[in-house]
Amino acid sequence: MYAPMARVATTSDVFNAIAEPQRRDILALLRAGERPVTELAEALGMTQPGASKHLRVLREVGLVRDRKAGKQRLYGLDARKLRAVHEWTGGFEAFWNDSFDRLDAYVQDLKAANGKKEE
Amino acid sequence: MYAPMARVATTSDVFNAIAEPQRRDILALLRAGERPVTELAEALGMTQPGASKHLRVLREVGLVRDRKAGKQRLYGLDARKLRAVHEWTGGFEAFWNDSFDRLDAYVQDLKAANGKKEE
DNA sequence: TTGACACATTCCGATATCGGCATATGTATG
DNA sequence: CATACATATGCCGATATCGGAATGTGTCAA
């Protein structure tokens, strides 16, 4: 009937998939090539079911692909969808590079007043 | 003293902040310049408290800054942290252009070598 | 077939998240 | 001061999420 219409499922999109640090780690590791689940799990210090679950999310959004190889299942990177994120953030490039409006003034202000901020 | 150690707070990082579509919309809108909360809310079809809450998240991760202007509070973009995301995804650039070629090569390699002596 | 291995799925508990609503805080203006 | 306006915060309900543990499924090999 009414129902507070709570949260919307978000695990099905790339932005959310890479919001999880461990999943980013998996993707980064896969740049070196295909890897079986157990190897990923061990390399990243996570349990096998944990790795499987993260891989499932990554697979469902299309960031990785899997391939059977005997007993194992090799996961490989499919970075095409990361391009969308790269381009989205790229749309803000003008705002972190060069001065714009009062942002620049504000930033200068911060630097002057705060010194170093670390990054 | 047990506690399944459930989920880790993630709202305090940039990747998670931009995982929410409405927050991305806010950031995109703010490229046009500073805006008061109400205007953002109306422009994006969200309630005022809703906008305030999203803005709070964005502020806490440093993606927006706020400035008092009379009765209003103007929110402005601070895209510096988006650069980190841009660069992280940029680390995969070589893989979204020819990821399949690379993968194929890797696969051939595996088949030829059989074992897992990679690198 | 049996057993070992690789991986996926399910159930669970704790907590995070989001939207809606009501309300509190803050600020200008009369 | 009082009131209107702008924004923030608190509470709630529904649901999503994550990790752990146990268990299920699939595949090779003897």
XYZ file of C-alpha atoms (C1' of nucleotides) in Angstrom:
298
model
C 0.000 0.000 0.000
C 2.194 2.786 1.129
C 5.586 1.535 2.290
C 8.429 4.024 2.830
C 9.851 3.152 -0.533
C 13.224 2.713 1.015
C 16.496 2.202 -0.664
C 16.846 1.400 -4.307
C 18.868 -1.585 -5.365
C 22.196 -0.261 -6.483
C 24.442 -3.266 -6.633
C 23.589 -3.609 -10.250
C 25.522 -0.639 -11.429
C 29.195 -0.081 -11.985
C 29.595 2.862 -9.666
C 28.365 0.816 -6.789
C 30.379 -2.211 -7.765
C 33.598 -0.259 -7.468
C 32.506 1.454 -4.287
C 33.683 -1.576 -2.385
C 37.433 -1.510 -1.675
C 37.870 -5.238 -1.929
C 36.239 -5.293 -5.307
C 38.582 -2.584 -6.477
C 41.435 -4.706 -5.247
C 40.175 -7.639 -7.236
C 39.941 -5.575 -10.389
C 43.414 -4.204 -9.872
C 44.803 -7.673 -9.408
C 43.112 -8.936 -12.519
C 45.108 -6.544 -14.620
C 47.903 -9.057 -14.332
C 45.731 -11.601 -16.059
C 43.093 -14.193 -15.362
C 43.061 -15.738 -11.945
C 41.150 -18.518 -10.234
C 38.983 -17.676 -7.262
C 41.165 -19.256 -4.642
C 44.219 -17.420 -5.793
C 42.384 -14.112 -5.657
C 41.067 -14.894 -2.232
C 44.454 -15.731 -0.884
C 46.214 -12.859 -2.530
C 43.747 -10.399 -1.047
C 43.380 -12.041 2.314
C 39.743 -12.869 2.002
C 37.817 -16.089 2.367
C 36.830 -18.097 -0.650
C 33.111 -17.452 -0.251
C 33.905 -13.804 0.216
C 35.827 -13.692 -3.006
C 33.084 -15.574 -4.815
C 30.481 -13.123 -3.667
C 32.417 -10.099 -4.747
C 33.192 -11.741 -8.041
C 29.536 -12.368 -8.541
C 28.756 -8.692 -8.159
C 31.538 -7.789 -10.530
C 30.319 -10.351 -13.008
C 26.745 -9.157 -12.853
C 27.720 -5.633 -13.716
C 30.004 -6.891 -16.444
C 33.341 -5.926 -14.984
C 34.716 -9.426 -15.040
C 34.085 -12.525 -17.086
C 34.552 -16.091 -16.063
C 35.752 -19.067 -17.941
C 35.835 -22.639 -16.893
C 39.214 -24.243 -16.834
C 39.012 -27.737 -15.497
C 38.221 -27.679 -11.852
C 38.880 -24.037 -11.676
C 37.060 -21.002 -12.863
C 39.219 -18.254 -14.221
C 38.087 -14.715 -13.791
C 39.275 -12.094 -16.188
C 38.957 -8.362 -16.417
C 36.491 -6.657 -18.708
C 37.275 -3.041 -18.124
C 34.988 -1.579 -20.731
C 32.482 -0.358 -18.217
C 35.136 1.386 -16.215
C 35.431 3.689 -19.147
C 32.048 5.162 -18.309
C 33.245 6.042 -14.840
C 36.431 7.466 -16.208
C 34.505 9.638 -18.579
C 32.026 10.746 -15.988
C 34.754 11.919 -13.685
C 36.540 13.375 -16.672
C 33.619 15.721 -17.048
C 34.902 17.472 -13.970
C 38.444 17.850 -15.103
C 38.096 21.532 -15.716
C 37.141 21.922 -12.096
C 40.121 20.310 -10.527
C 42.720 21.583 -12.942
C 42.145 25.214 -13.549
C 40.613 28.075 -11.751
C 36.941 28.537 -12.062
C 34.670 30.944 -10.333
C 35.241 31.317 -6.680
C 36.285 27.747 -6.300
C 39.779 28.781 -7.080
C 39.703 31.540 -4.587
C 38.318 29.178 -2.046
C 40.997 26.643 -2.698
C 43.730 29.216 -2.421
C 42.169 30.265 0.774
C 42.232 26.798 2.137
C 45.815 26.250 1.209
C 46.874 29.480 2.769
C 44.985 28.970 5.950
C 45.414 25.284 6.330
C 48.795 24.513 4.913
C 49.082 20.992 3.602
C 46.098 18.741 3.304
C 47.637 15.482 2.203
C 46.397 13.391 -0.661
C 32.055 -9.713 22.325
C 31.265 -11.673 19.236
C 29.601 -9.602 16.549
C 29.745 -10.787 12.941
C 31.810 -7.782 12.087
C 29.264 -6.843 9.497
C 29.496 -4.102 7.014
C 32.106 -1.440 7.157
C 31.098 2.182 7.041
C 31.681 3.319 3.524
C 29.864 6.583 3.244
C 33.028 8.345 4.173
C 34.821 7.703 0.958
C 34.533 9.274 -2.430
C 33.797 6.115 -4.356
C 30.780 5.478 -2.230
C 29.649 9.061 -2.309
C 29.373 8.976 -6.073
C 27.791 5.556 -6.083
C 24.465 7.218 -5.448
C 22.831 8.497 -8.650
C 21.226 11.494 -7.009
C 24.513 12.596 -5.608
C 26.058 12.365 -9.027
C 23.235 14.508 -10.314
C 23.962 17.098 -7.678
C 27.616 17.216 -8.579
C 26.808 17.529 -12.247
C 24.444 20.367 -11.574
C 26.964 22.181 -9.465
C 29.260 22.503 -12.432
C 27.059 25.372 -13.460
C 27.970 27.166 -10.270
C 26.975 27.464 -6.667
C 23.408 26.744 -5.779
C 21.255 26.929 -2.680
C 19.754 23.736 -1.318
C 16.199 24.441 -2.290
C 17.111 25.117 -5.858
C 19.028 21.877 -6.079
C 16.166 19.995 -4.534
C 13.671 21.383 -6.953
C 15.866 21.021 -9.987
C 16.443 17.379 -9.223
C 12.968 16.551 -8.038
C 13.902 15.688 -4.520
C 12.690 16.916 -1.169
C 14.605 19.542 0.739
C 15.628 17.179 3.536
C 16.655 14.670 0.927
C 18.874 17.177 -0.771
C 20.348 18.276 2.542
C 21.226 14.746 3.441
C 22.939 14.021 0.183
C 24.769 17.296 0.407
C 25.952 16.367 3.818
C 27.513 13.184 2.526
C 29.131 15.073 -0.309
C 30.413 17.666 2.096
C 31.827 15.116 4.477
C 33.876 13.506 1.764
C 34.950 16.884 0.509
C 33.204 16.926 -2.828
C 31.279 20.059 -2.110
C 31.816 23.030 0.099
C 29.210 25.298 1.555
C 29.108 28.972 2.080
C 26.604 31.021 3.930
C 24.845 33.646 1.939
C 22.202 35.352 3.970
C 19.401 33.007 4.691
C 20.666 30.597 2.211
C 23.546 28.237 2.087
C 25.290 27.987 -1.211
C 26.844 24.706 -2.154
C 29.707 24.648 -4.571
C 31.686 21.969 -6.282
C 35.088 20.871 -5.098
C 36.074 18.322 -7.675
C 39.562 17.660 -6.476
C 38.733 14.301 -5.019
C 37.073 13.197 -8.206
C 40.504 13.260 -9.668
C 41.437 10.235 -7.589
C 38.578 8.294 -9.097
C 39.480 9.472 -12.544
C 43.001 8.312 -12.058
C 42.034 5.013 -10.587
C 39.847 4.184 -13.546
C 42.536 5.554 -15.810
C 44.729 2.752 -14.598
C 42.542 0.449 -16.641
C 42.648 2.415 -19.824
C 44.866 -0.088 -21.559
C 42.298 -2.747 -20.797
C 39.143 -1.248 -22.150
C 40.601 -0.659 -25.564
C 42.008 -4.048 -26.317
C 41.098 -6.081 -23.319
C 39.988 -8.961 -25.441
C 43.199 -9.094 -27.371
C 45.163 -9.133 -24.205
C 42.934 -11.710 -22.736
C 43.243 -13.889 -25.781
C 46.966 -13.663 -25.683
C 46.918 -14.573 -22.061
C 44.680 -17.503 -22.713
C 46.892 -18.816 -25.462
C 49.751 -18.489 -23.125
C 48.008 -20.468 -20.466
C 47.056 -23.210 -22.820
C 50.556 -23.480 -24.129
C 52.160 -23.492 -20.754
C 49.406 -25.405 -19.040
C 50.587 -24.669 -15.533
C 50.272 -21.359 -13.843
C 53.682 -19.855 -14.289
C 52.797 -16.348 -15.078
C 54.308 -12.941 -14.890
C 31.967 -44.798 -7.278
C 34.476 -42.436 -3.936
C 37.104 -38.835 -2.502
C 39.476 -34.578 -2.957
C 39.396 -30.179 -4.638
C 37.337 -25.623 -6.543
C 33.772 -22.830 -6.374
C 28.904 -21.151 -5.543
C 24.997 -20.510 -2.705
C 22.369 -19.984 1.393
C 21.379 -18.577 5.978
C 22.416 -15.534 9.576
C 23.378 -11.370 12.453
C 24.829 -6.675 12.640
C 24.703 -2.551 10.546
C 24.317 0.908 6.784
C 21.485 3.257 3.709
C 17.675 5.766 1.741
C 13.177 8.148 1.588
C 9.426 10.365 4.006
C 7.944 13.028 7.610
C 8.145 15.964 11.580
C 10.767 19.066 13.892
C 14.745 21.785 15.297
C 18.082 25.396 14.193
C 19.374 29.537 12.056
C 18.834 33.998 9.799
C 16.817 38.002 7.902
C 13.017 41.279 8.081
C 9.243 43.742 9.699
C 10.331 40.390 19.429
C 7.703 37.695 16.061
C 7.231 35.653 11.940
C 8.518 33.791 7.622
C 11.891 31.511 5.125
C 16.054 28.319 4.419
C 18.274 24.540 5.899
C 19.606 20.780 9.042
C 18.619 16.988 11.963
C 16.168 13.221 14.155
C 13.264 9.321 13.929
C 11.177 5.561 11.443
C 10.405 1.650 8.324
C 11.977 -1.130 4.579
C 15.651 -2.994 2.532
C 20.531 -3.604 1.093
C 24.961 -4.935 2.296
C 28.880 -7.375 4.234
C 31.336 -11.088 6.688
C 31.291 -15.645 8.634
C 30.083 -20.353 8.726
C 27.958 -24.228 6.782
C 26.496 -26.477 2.962
C 25.548 -27.375 -1.972
C 27.232 -28.166 -6.765
C 30.468 -29.464 -10.108
C 34.689 -31.670 -11.791
C 38.625 -34.334 -11.979
C 41.224 -38.680 -10.766
C 42.138 -43.135 -8.889
